[in-house]
Amino acid sequence: MKQLKQYIDTSRQRFIDELVDYLRFPSVSAQSAHKKDMTDCARWLADHTKSLGLKSRVYRTAGHPIVTAATPRTRNSTKPHFLVYGHYDVQPPEPLELWDSPPFEPTLRGGNLYARGASDNKGQHFAHLKAVEAYLKTGTELPCDLTFVVEGEEEVGGEALVKFLKQNKCDLKCDGVVVSDTGMPDLKHPALTYALRGVAALEVRLDGPDRDLHSGIYGGSVKNPGMALSQLLGGMIDNNGRITVPGFYDDVAKLTAYERRQLARVPYSEAKYKKLLGVKSLFGEKGFTANEQRGARPTFEINGLTSGYQGEGSKTIVPCSASAKITMRLVPNQDAAKILRLVACHLKALCPPTMRMTVDLGHVADPYVVSPTGPLAKAALDSLKAAFGHNPVLLREGGSIPIVEHFARILKVDTYLLGLALPDDNLHSPNEKIDLEAFTRGIWMSANLWTNLAKA
Ligand code: BES
Ligand code: ZN
């Protein structure tokens, strides 16, 4: 282990330089203009892992490519086998004018590396790769066989990896999956995440008059689609922050007293939290703490809302249509596909008689929860403690990583979520960054992990 530590310490700057190269690819999965950047980025990752001595492949899919990289192993290896999952796709960087440095020109400021994808997720899985490099380049025997699986459709709820898992079930047979794509409260509270929320996406559109109308000549005599959609969506949650769709909460698992105690251990200050988010006050479902609301309770969110004229100045019209992009976050034991149907039916039933409604169903991911108490979880907790020097906390995260539930369903294995993102890393926001101390401690955590997991 001493040799590994030394290798990691002396290579720190080079690791950062390489991460900078990786972050330069504008691998935005949602935007078709970046299709080539996606394949270029996948190719770079495959070449890089190959140069470290891994056996790499780029798999073409109907969508964006998948990269796999396997550590050298003997044919009849008896070592435990783990998958390391990550995603090289990133969220769109817009609005660009809010970035202090361009999103795809990685910039170092105050111990942080700023770039889209720095923390979500390139920096986080790159830390694992660098730990493996330390083993391979120092000639230290890796106690586990590892296969990196890095996809390009995580941020768009893509299906390619699900299909890939089903088709490559044999090669991917493993003892567990390790993922760093979640967060930790701060560097003194490393975290093992044992639950993720699921998600269900839809788009709803109301069409009224067959064209935009003069709001002076016709306004008042015809229902305004912008107003109608606002009223409809406004009714989706009540003043207590409860979603009003009948049946929405039917399958929601109750929080146990044990879980509420665990969540209460996570450091939290309301004042700091408000400051972090830039809000005057908080709002959420009555009867739950903020950590419970965002980790263990479902939500209904408007992600985008469009109607009428959005350009410069004023334009007096009754717009012909209005639409909204919606996602719901779901918790155990809600079924994402079932909730999507339920909500779509409910919306349809509320369509004003003077209008036409279209509901487009989007991607779904089921919620995930795993026991944080087994021997492998203990190995993960020990590795966090060794690298960060503090006792880890157990988290339920509000974000979603759709494939994790499929690892359980298709490969029949648990996933250990060891997140390196800090609350101010600005995931999905302007000025995303990774804290370089979290990154380097993450590499050391990973180096410890393979030894601890093999012993467990
Ligand atoms: N890394 C995030 C998920 C995350 C972030 C989990 C922080 C826990 C804490 C991931 O890249 C992500 O953003 N996922 C999407 C999935 C969706 C598009 C299906 C999400 O949660 O919105
Ligand atoms: Zn993300």
Coordinates of C-alpha atoms in Angstrom, one line a residue, residues 187-378:
L187 CA -14.7 16.4 3.3
K188 CA -15.2 15.5 7.0
H189 CA -18.3 13.4 6.1
P190 CA -17.5 10.9 3.4
A191 CA -20.6 9.0 2.5
L192 CA -21.9 5.6 1.5
T193 CA -25.2 6.1 -0.3
Y194 CA -27.7 3.3 0.1
A195 CA -30.7 4.7 -1.8
L196 CA -31.4 6.7 -4.9
R197 CA -34.6 8.2 -6.1
G198 CA -36.2 7.0 -9.3
V199 CA -37.5 9.3 -12.0
A200 CA -40.3 9.5 -14.5
A201 CA -40.4 12.1 -17.3
L202 CA -43.2 13.5 -19.4
E203 CA -44.1 16.4 -21.6
V204 CA -47.5 17.9 -21.5
R205 CA -48.9 20.3 -24.2
L206 CA -52.1 22.3 -24.4
D207 CA -53.3 23.6 -27.8
G208 CA -55.9 26.3 -28.0
P209 CA -56.6 28.6 -31.0
D210 CA -55.0 27.5 -34.3
R211 CA -52.6 30.5 -34.2
D212 CA -51.4 33.2 -31.9
L213 CA -54.2 35.8 -31.6
H214 CA -54.3 39.5 -30.9
S215 CA -54.9 39.6 -27.1
G216 CA -56.8 42.9 -27.4
I217 CA -59.2 41.9 -30.2
Y218 CA -59.9 38.3 -28.9
G219 CA -58.6 38.2 -25.3
G220 CA -61.3 37.5 -22.8
S221 CA -63.4 35.4 -25.1
V222 CA -61.0 32.4 -25.5
K223 CA -59.1 30.5 -22.9
N224 CA -55.4 31.3 -22.8
P225 CA -53.3 28.1 -23.0
G226 CA -50.5 29.6 -20.9
M227 CA -53.0 30.4 -18.1
A228 CA -54.7 27.0 -18.5
L229 CA -51.4 25.1 -18.2
S230 CA -50.3 27.2 -15.2
Q231 CA -53.6 26.5 -13.4
L232 CA -53.4 22.9 -14.2
L233 CA -49.8 22.5 -13.0
G234 CA -50.4 24.8 -10.0
G235 CA -53.0 22.3 -8.8
M236 CA -50.5 19.4 -8.9
I237 CA -49.2 20.1 -5.4
D238 CA -51.1 21.5 -2.5
N239 CA -50.1 24.1 0.2
N240 CA -48.6 21.3 2.3
G241 CA -46.3 20.3 -0.6
R242 CA -48.3 17.1 -1.2
I243 CA -48.8 15.9 -4.8
T244 CA -52.5 15.8 -5.5
V245 CA -52.7 12.9 -8.0
P246 CA -55.0 10.3 -6.5
G247 CA -53.0 7.1 -5.7
F248 CA -49.6 8.8 -6.1
Y249 CA -48.4 7.9 -2.6
D250 CA -50.0 4.4 -2.5
D251 CA -46.7 2.5 -2.8
V252 CA -44.4 4.9 -0.9
A253 CA -42.5 3.0 1.7
K254 CA -42.7 4.6 5.2
L255 CA -39.4 5.9 6.6
T256 CA -38.4 3.7 9.6
A257 CA -37.3 5.2 12.9
Y258 CA -33.8 3.8 12.2
E259 CA -33.6 5.6 8.8
R260 CA -34.8 8.8 10.3
R261 CA -32.0 8.6 12.9
Q262 CA -29.4 7.9 10.2
L263 CA -30.6 10.8 8.1
A264 CA -30.5 13.1 11.2
R265 CA -26.8 12.3 11.5
V266 CA -26.1 13.9 8.2
P267 CA -24.8 17.4 9.1
Y268 CA -27.3 20.1 8.2
S269 CA -27.7 23.7 8.9
E270 CA -30.9 25.4 7.5
A271 CA -29.0 28.8 7.2
K272 CA -26.2 27.3 5.3
Y273 CA -28.5 25.3 3.1
K274 CA -30.6 28.4 2.2
K275 CA -27.4 30.2 1.4
L276 CA -26.1 27.4 -0.8
L277 CA -29.3 27.4 -2.8
G278 CA -29.7 31.2 -2.9
V279 CA -33.3 31.1 -1.5
K280 CA -35.0 33.2 1.1
S281 CA -36.8 30.2 2.7
L282 CA -37.3 26.6 2.1
F283 CA -40.5 24.8 0.9
G284 CA -41.3 21.1 1.1
E285 CA -43.7 18.5 2.1
K286 CA -44.9 19.1 5.7
G287 CA -43.8 16.7 8.3
F288 CA -40.4 15.9 6.9
T289 CA -36.9 17.4 7.3
A290 CA -35.1 18.8 4.3
N291 CA -32.8 15.7 4.1
E292 CA -35.9 13.5 4.2
Q293 CA -37.7 15.6 1.6
R294 CA -34.9 15.4 -0.9
G295 CA -33.8 11.8 -0.2
A296 CA -36.8 9.8 0.7
R297 CA -39.9 11.5 -0.5
P298 CA -41.3 11.8 -4.1
T299 CA -41.7 15.0 -6.0
F300 CA -43.3 16.6 -9.0
E301 CA -41.1 19.2 -10.7
I302 CA -41.5 21.5 -13.7
N303 CA -38.2 21.4 -15.5
G304 CA -39.2 23.7 -18.4
L305 CA -42.3 25.8 -19.1
T306 CA -43.0 27.4 -22.5
S307 CA -45.7 29.5 -23.9
G308 CA -46.1 32.5 -26.2
Y309 CA -43.5 35.2 -26.8
Q310 CA -40.2 35.0 -25.0
G311 CA -38.2 37.5 -27.0
E312 CA -37.2 41.1 -26.4
G313 CA -39.9 43.6 -25.5
S314 CA -43.7 43.0 -25.3
K315 CA -46.0 41.2 -27.7
T316 CA -49.7 41.3 -27.0
I317 CA -51.0 37.8 -27.9
V318 CA -53.1 35.0 -26.7
P319 CA -50.6 32.2 -27.5
C320 CA -51.9 29.2 -29.4
S321 CA -50.2 26.7 -27.1
A322 CA -48.3 26.0 -23.9
S323 CA -46.1 23.1 -22.9
A324 CA -44.1 21.9 -19.9
K325 CA -41.3 19.4 -19.3
I326 CA -42.0 17.5 -16.1
T327 CA -40.1 14.9 -14.1
M328 CA -41.2 13.2 -10.9
R329 CA -38.7 11.8 -8.4
L330 CA -39.8 8.5 -7.0
V331 CA -38.9 6.5 -3.9
P332 CA -39.2 2.8 -2.9
N333 CA -41.6 1.1 -3.6
Q334 CA -43.1 3.2 -6.3
D335 CA -43.0 1.8 -9.8
A336 CA -41.9 4.4 -12.3
A337 CA -43.9 3.1 -15.3
K338 CA -47.0 2.8 -13.2
I339 CA -46.7 6.3 -11.8
L340 CA -46.1 7.7 -15.3
R341 CA -49.3 6.2 -16.5
L342 CA -51.2 7.4 -13.4
V343 CA -50.1 11.0 -13.8
A344 CA -50.7 11.0 -17.6
C345 CA -54.3 9.8 -17.0
H346 CA -54.8 12.4 -14.3
L347 CA -53.5 15.3 -16.5
K348 CA -55.7 14.1 -19.4
A349 CA -58.7 14.1 -17.2
L350 CA -58.0 17.7 -16.2
C351 CA -57.7 19.0 -19.8
P352 CA -60.0 22.0 -20.2
P353 CA -62.9 21.2 -22.6
T354 CA -61.9 24.1 -24.9
M355 CA -58.4 22.6 -25.6
R356 CA -56.5 19.7 -26.9
M357 CA -53.9 18.0 -24.7
T358 CA -51.0 15.9 -25.7
V359 CA -48.9 14.0 -23.1
D360 CA -45.6 12.4 -24.3
L361 CA -44.3 9.8 -22.0
G362 CA -40.5 10.0 -21.4
H363 CA -37.8 8.0 -19.7
V364 CA -38.3 6.1 -16.4
A365 CA -36.0 4.7 -13.8
D366 CA -37.1 2.8 -10.7
P367 CA -35.9 3.9 -7.3
Y368 CA -33.0 1.9 -5.6
V369 CA -32.3 0.9 -2.1
V370 CA -29.8 -1.6 -0.7
S371 CA -28.8 -2.7 2.8
P372 CA -25.8 -0.7 4.0
T373 CA -24.8 -3.4 6.5
G374 CA -23.2 -6.4 4.7
P375 CA -19.5 -7.2 4.6
L376 CA -18.9 -5.5 1.3
A377 CA -20.6 -2.3 2.6
K378 CA -18.3 -2.5 5.6

